[in-house]
mmCIF file of C-alpha atoms in Angstrom:
data_model
loop_
_atom_site.group_PDB
_atom_site.id
_atom_site.type_symbol
_atom_site.label_atom_id
_atom_site.label_comp_id
_atom_site.label_asym_id
_atom_site.label_seq_id
_atom_site.Cartn_x
_atom_site.Cartn_y
_atom_site.Cartn_z
ATOM 1 C CA UNK J 1 -89.275 -0.953 116.017
ATOM 2 C CA UNK J 2 -88.652 -1.823 119.658
ATOM 3 C CA UNK J 3 -84.912 -1.146 119.968
ATOM 4 C CA UNK J 4 -82.789 1.928 119.535
ATOM 5 C CA UNK J 5 -79.361 2.496 118.082
ATOM 6 C CA UNK J 6 -76.621 4.956 119.010
ATOM 7 C CA UNK J 7 -73.870 4.471 116.420
ATOM 8 C CA UNK J 8 -71.633 6.960 114.631
ATOM 9 C CA UNK J 9 -69.212 6.362 111.740
ATOM 10 C CA UNK J 10 -66.797 9.147 110.772
ATOM 11 C CA UNK J 11 -63.771 9.659 108.544
ATOM 12 C CA UNK J 12 -61.933 12.889 109.199
ATOM 13 C CA UNK J 13 -58.685 14.738 109.819
ATOM 14 C CA UNK J 14 -57.304 15.594 113.260
ATOM 15 C CA UNK J 15 -57.710 19.273 114.034
ATOM 16 C CA UNK J 16 -55.134 19.300 116.831
ATOM 17 C CA UNK J 17 -52.652 17.120 118.690
ATOM 18 C CA UNK J 18 -53.900 14.294 120.936
ATOM 19 C CA UNK J 19 -54.504 15.394 124.549
ATOM 20 C CA UNK J 20 -53.901 12.647 127.119
ATOM 21 C CA UNK J 21 -55.253 12.343 130.673
ATOM 22 C CA UNK J 22 -53.875 9.649 133.012
ATOM 23 C CA UNK J 23 -55.678 8.346 136.077
ATOM 24 C CA UNK J 24 -54.707 6.331 139.138
ATOM 25 C CA UNK J 25 -54.717 2.614 138.433
ATOM 26 C CA UNK J 26 -53.206 3.010 134.959
ATOM 27 C CA UNK J 27 -56.315 4.077 133.026
ATOM 28 C CA UNK J 28 -56.069 6.824 130.440
ATOM 29 C CA UNK J 29 -58.204 8.907 128.093
ATOM 30 C CA UNK J 30 -57.223 10.604 124.841
ATOM 31 C CA UNK J 31 -59.264 13.505 123.511
ATOM 32 C CA UNK J 32 -59.031 15.297 120.190
ATOM 33 C CA UNK J 33 -61.306 16.653 117.487
ATOM 34 C CA UNK J 34 -61.610 15.670 113.847
ATOM 35 C CA UNK J 35 -63.041 17.628 110.960
ATOM 36 C CA UNK J 36 -65.373 16.202 108.342
ATOM 37 C CA UNK J 37 -66.074 18.191 105.186
ATOM 38 C CA UNK J 38 -69.056 18.333 102.880
ATOM 39 C CA UNK J 39 -68.510 19.922 99.471
ATOM 40 C CA UNK J 40 -71.361 21.019 97.243
ATOM 41 C CA UNK J 41 -72.144 23.578 94.540
ATOM 42 C CA UNK J 42 -74.633 26.411 94.940
ATOM 43 C CA UNK J 43 -77.096 25.892 92.070
ATOM 44 C CA UNK J 44 -77.749 29.586 91.495
ATOM 45 C CA UNK J 45 -74.157 30.897 91.634
ATOM 46 C CA UNK J 46 -72.309 27.691 90.665
ATOM 47 C CA UNK J 47 -70.001 28.460 93.604
ATOM 48 C CA UNK J 48 -68.200 25.577 95.333
ATOM 49 C CA UNK J 49 -69.080 25.550 99.034
ATOM 50 C CA UNK J 50 -67.266 23.558 101.702
ATOM 51 C CA UNK J 51 -68.966 22.957 105.026
ATOM 52 C CA UNK J 52 -66.816 21.672 107.899
ATOM 53 C CA UNK J 53 -68.208 19.897 110.956
ATOM 54 C CA UNK J 54 -66.081 19.283 114.062
ATOM 55 C CA UNK J 55 -66.436 16.157 116.207
ATOM 56 C CA UNK J 56 -64.927 15.628 119.679
ATOM 57 C CA UNK J 57 -63.537 12.095 120.071
ATOM 58 C CA UNK J 58 -62.720 10.167 123.246
ATOM 59 C CA UNK J 59 -60.486 7.055 123.311
ATOM 60 C CA UNK J 60 -59.805 4.945 126.395
ATOM 61 C CA UNK J 61 -56.785 3.063 127.754
ATOM 62 C CA UNK J 62 -54.751 1.142 125.124
ATOM 63 C CA UNK J 63 -56.563 2.833 122.227
ATOM 64 C CA UNK J 64 -55.730 6.208 123.799
ATOM 65 C CA UNK J 65 -52.058 5.275 124.071
ATOM 66 C CA UNK J 66 -51.965 4.200 120.410
ATOM 67 C CA UNK J 67 -53.471 7.527 119.361
ATOM 68 C CA UNK J 68 -50.916 9.443 121.431
ATOM 69 C CA UNK J 69 -48.056 7.442 119.933
ATOM 70 C CA UNK J 70 -49.022 7.539 116.257
ATOM 71 C CA UNK J 71 -51.424 10.409 115.532
ATOM 72 C CA UNK J 72 -50.732 14.087 114.981
ATOM 73 C CA UNK J 73 -52.572 17.100 113.603
ATOM 74 C CA UNK J 74 -53.763 16.552 110.022
ATOM 75 C CA UNK J 75 -53.744 12.730 110.107
ATOM 76 C CA UNK J 76 -56.787 10.930 108.693
ATOM 77 C CA UNK J 77 -58.713 8.423 110.823
ATOM 78 C CA UNK J 78 -61.810 6.210 110.541
ATOM 79 C CA UNK J 79 -63.828 5.858 113.761
ATOM 80 C CA UNK J 80 -66.974 4.146 114.981
ATOM 81 C CA UNK J 81 -68.542 4.914 118.314
ATOM 82 C CA UNK J 82 -71.455 6.224 120.381
ATOM 83 C CA UNK J 83 -72.650 9.778 120.978
ATOM 84 C CA UNK J 84 -72.460 10.883 124.614
ATOM 85 C CA UNK J 85 -73.311 14.242 126.177
ATOM 86 C CA UNK J 86 -71.377 15.260 129.275
ATOM 87 C CA UNK J 87 -72.232 18.044 131.757
ATOM 88 C CA UNK J 88 -70.038 19.732 134.367
ATOM 89 C CA UNK J 89 -69.911 22.800 136.605
ATOM 90 C CA UNK J 90 -67.274 25.506 136.158
ATOM 91 C CA UNK J 91 -65.684 27.267 139.130
ATOM 92 C CA UNK J 92 -68.121 30.177 138.775
ATOM 93 C CA UNK J 93 -71.106 27.777 138.916
ATOM 94 C CA UNK J 94 -71.965 27.798 135.228
ATOM 95 C CA UNK J 95 -73.168 24.499 133.802
ATOM 96 C CA UNK J 96 -71.321 23.478 130.655
ATOM 97 C CA UNK J 97 -72.010 20.584 128.331
ATOM 98 C CA UNK J 98 -70.304 18.926 125.390
ATOM 99 C CA UNK J 99 -71.205 16.206 122.955
ATOM 100 C CA UNK J 100 -68.501 13.607 122.310
ATOM 101 C CA UNK J 101 -68.022 10.425 120.332
ATOM 102 C CA UNK J 102 -66.959 7.547 122.595
ATOM 103 C CA UNK J 103 -64.836 5.601 120.102
ATOM 104 C CA UNK J 104 -65.190 1.804 120.035
ATOM 105 C CA UNK J 105 -63.471 0.970 116.706
ATOM 106 C CA UNK J 106 -60.871 2.862 114.690
ATOM 107 C CA UNK J 107 -58.413 2.600 111.797
ATOM 108 C CA UNK J 108 -55.520 4.978 111.151
ATOM 109 C CA UNK J 109 -55.885 5.876 107.463
ATOM 110 C CA UNK J 110 -52.699 7.905 107.169
ATOM 111 C CA UNK J 111 -50.229 9.002 109.808
ATOM 112 C CA UNK J 112 -47.067 11.049 109.726
ATOM 113 C CA UNK J 113 -45.305 9.698 112.809
ATOM 114 C CA UNK J 114 -43.352 6.538 113.606
ATOM 115 C CA UNK J 115 -45.718 4.092 111.875
ATOM 116 C CA UNK J 116 -44.791 5.465 108.423
ATOM 117 C CA UNK J 117 -41.097 4.772 108.914
ATOM 118 C CA UNK J 118 -41.874 1.265 110.193
ATOM 119 C CA UNK J 119 -44.104 0.593 107.170
ATOM 120 C CA UNK J 120 -41.355 1.734 104.809
ATOM 121 C CA UNK J 121 -38.885 -0.569 106.572
ATOM 122 C CA UNK J 122 -41.321 -3.495 106.266
ATOM 123 C CA UNK J 123 -41.768 -2.827 102.529
ATOM 124 C CA UNK J 124 -37.987 -2.828 102.135
ATOM 125 C CA UNK J 125 -37.818 -6.223 103.860
ATOM 126 C CA UNK J 126 -40.573 -7.526 101.555
ATOM 127 C CA UNK J 127 -38.495 -6.412 98.551
ATOM 128 C CA UNK J 128 -35.598 -8.500 99.849
ATOM 129 C CA UNK J 129 -37.877 -11.541 100.165
ATOM 130 C CA UNK J 130 -39.293 -11.057 96.668
ATOM 131 C CA UNK J 131 -35.771 -11.116 95.217
ATOM 132 C CA UNK J 132 -34.879 -14.328 97.040
ATOM 133 C CA UNK J 133 -34.179 -17.222 94.682
ATOM 134 C CA UNK J 134 -34.745 -20.842 95.577
ATOM 135 C CA UNK J 135 -31.554 -22.809 94.935
ATOM 136 C CA UNK J 136 -31.830 -25.391 92.169
ATOM 137 C CA UNK J 137 -31.214 -28.956 93.161
ATOM 138 C CA UNK J 138 -30.184 -31.347 90.426
ATOM 139 C CA UNK J 139 -31.368 -34.462 92.277
ATOM 140 C CA UNK J 140 -34.824 -33.120 93.103
ATOM 141 C CA UNK J 141 -36.499 -36.525 92.512
ATOM 142 C CA UNK J 142 -34.327 -38.117 95.196
ATOM 143 C CA UNK J 143 -35.562 -35.542 97.752
ATOM 144 C CA UNK J 144 -39.158 -36.701 97.240
ATOM 145 C CA UNK J 145 -38.376 -40.305 98.178
ATOM 146 C CA UNK J 146 -39.885 -41.119 101.544
ATOM 147 C CA UNK J 147 -37.335 -43.064 103.605
ATOM 148 C CA UNK J 148 -39.904 -45.048 105.614
#
C-alpha cells in the first residue's frame, strides 16, 4: 500500500463544558474531552469491567461556535477527524505534549441545551400540520378544467 490514512471515528460523552478561544480576525477554537467506554466481562471472575478512554477534541470556527452554543457536559456526540500531536514549552522550560483529535465532521446525538426546546417546538408544529384537513369542494371536477 502506497498511501497512509489518519482518520478517527468516535462516539462519546462530553466530560466537561466546551472551552472557547477567540483569535484576532474572528477565528475561534473549541476544546473539550469526550469519554468512550468499553465494557467486558472477566472470564475467570465473571466480573463486569468498564474501561474508559478520554479523547481531547478540537473544533474550529463555525463548528466551534455551534459546540459552544449547544453542547454541555454529559451530551453525546459523534465525531470524525485526524489525530494530531502538539508540543509546547511551559514557563519553566519543560516541554509538554498532547494528542488531540482535529474534528472534521460531527453530529450532536443528544443535547440538553437550546436545541432540545427548538426540536420540541418543531414537533408541536408538525402535530398541527398533521391535524390539518383539506376542505372538501363539491365541484372538484370543475377545478380540473383547463381554461386555455
